[in-house]
Amino acid sequence: MIEVSGVTKRYGDATVLDNVSLTLHRGGVTALVGANGAGKSTLLSIIGRLLTPEAGRVSVDGLDVATTPSTELARRLSILRQENTVAVRLTVRELVEFGRFPHSGGRLTANDRDHVERAIDYLQLRPFEHRPVDQLSGGQRQRVFIAMVLCQDTDYVLLDEPLNNLDMRHAVQTMHLVRRLATDLGKTLVVVLHDINFAAHHADRIVAMKDGRILADGTPSEIVTPAQIQAIFDLEVDVHHLDAGPFAAYFARRD
Amino acid sequence: MTSGATTPRTTSGSGLPAEAGFVVAALAVLVVAAAASLFVGVSAVSPRGLIEGDDHQWRVFWESRIPRLAAILLAGSAMSVAGLIMQSLVRNRFVAPSTAGTVEAASLGLLIATVWFGSTSVIGKMVIAVAFALLGTAFFLSLVQRLRFADIVLVPLAGIVFGGVIQAATTFFAFQWDLLQSLNAWTQGDFSGTLRGRYELLYVVGALMLVGYLYADRFTLVGMGREFAMNLGVRYERVLYGGLALAATITAVVVVVVGAIPFIGLIVPNLVTMALGDHLRRVLPATAIGGALFVLLCDILSRTIRYPYEVPVGTVVSVLGGVIFVVLILRSRVGAR
């Protein structure tokens, strides 16, 4: 269980997170949605101890992220930020192997190697496992990073806008993968998403943020309604009900 | 940081990794060159003379040739490893002890130590030179972090300017204190004065290289960026500053014992990582051997090119290194566009 209590984060005069509290139980996919600057990525970074809040605390399975040794936390929780530009010349396999670093400190055991092989197969990286990561396409690279996180084998996986810069097909594949990590492997995923429809169709729970606060929190059918979307994004939309779930036609022309 | 030109990696799917082959080949050449270097010099020393038990030849061998070889191997490998660590941590392939003000700061420290302690206390000189190298490197780092250069080539350029300012001050004080000749010896690396009893401090850098090897994975991860490293449990700031301190200390010790060897920390790591990638733990041994080999070959050249006179090895390294450096810059610029 991840518990966020009373977290506040400021940059100078701007309050990015204002006394945010949130409880995330084990299992399932939680989507964090909201307009740009709503505080989603900041909240995710604080949960993943990449940023330190001015007030409040975050605990993961009862461990305070501010005081728990970073390596121990890295065995329970992984966080992947959005800009994964790779300037370092590593092969796909080398990068995936680094996912085991919190467990073995770089000297891979037989068990570590099993994890690496499984992650490479799971993400279908076998054909280019020896290619340098910086020569891959954006979609392939995203899979490599997810394979690394898979190798890290943490109960909690935090992904910050994993669909950024991906085309339709790769975005859908990535979300399928996120879903499978939760359903097949029993992991708990928290994903920052821009597209409310991806959240509506792949998440179990949607947490909507606005101006550094949590505005709404519920199942996709509770959150993806014209009234809620108006409140979250200040945007008037029609919501259609498809068999797969609610669908916000936000890109429709409104003459 | 540019990735240089697109580099085909030679790691094959199975069997030995590419770096193992590289290490074995370089090591073989190194052993041959090292053996040959023991018999190059003004004073005639030959394998035959040693076998026949010639006292004079044995003395030259133990007192001069072996120490010289050891100093070359240690200094060459350590400076290359220091460069490798720096370029990874600062995430810029052109950052090295000689392009970050580290070498110049160490020389300034050495000058001040000489004025304070005279020329006797080697340990005192080393401690002060290390302190100055640490300060200089820290200043360079804060400069880079504050200015956030748009073009990566500006980073080493700023470092070179910073080093130039320190060097100007050093020259001024050396002139005032009538130490210009000593200064010249520190800034031009030279192994001709390496004798038994005067180089052993260099074993410190051998130990520091081992420390670097133990932390190599953490350095690689820090080179991937703060958030990436922290996700994997690496204490980013601690490793960043610790690694730079390690590189600065290596540099200062080498400057104190044999003088600055220019370019070596820049060129060798670049050539090695271009061929073998940036996984530090895998390329660090190859970098160490490559650096030792490069300096050894330059030193043999410096001993033979004007035989029986010696050209300072720093001069030979500069000429060869300068050319390679320009080629590297041009390649990276082409690759980045």
Short mmCIF file of C-alpha atoms in Angstrom, two decimals, chain B residues 4 147 221 251:
data_model
loop_
_atom_site.label_atom_id
_atom_site.label_comp_id
_atom_site.label_asym_id
_atom_site.label_seq_id
_atom_site.Cartn_x
_atom_site.Cartn_y
_atom_site.Cartn_z
CA GLY B 4 29.84 10.26 -31.29
CA LEU B 147 25.60 27.74 -16.85
CA LEU B 221 24.20 4.72 -13.68
CA THR B 251 45.27 13.52 -11.34
#
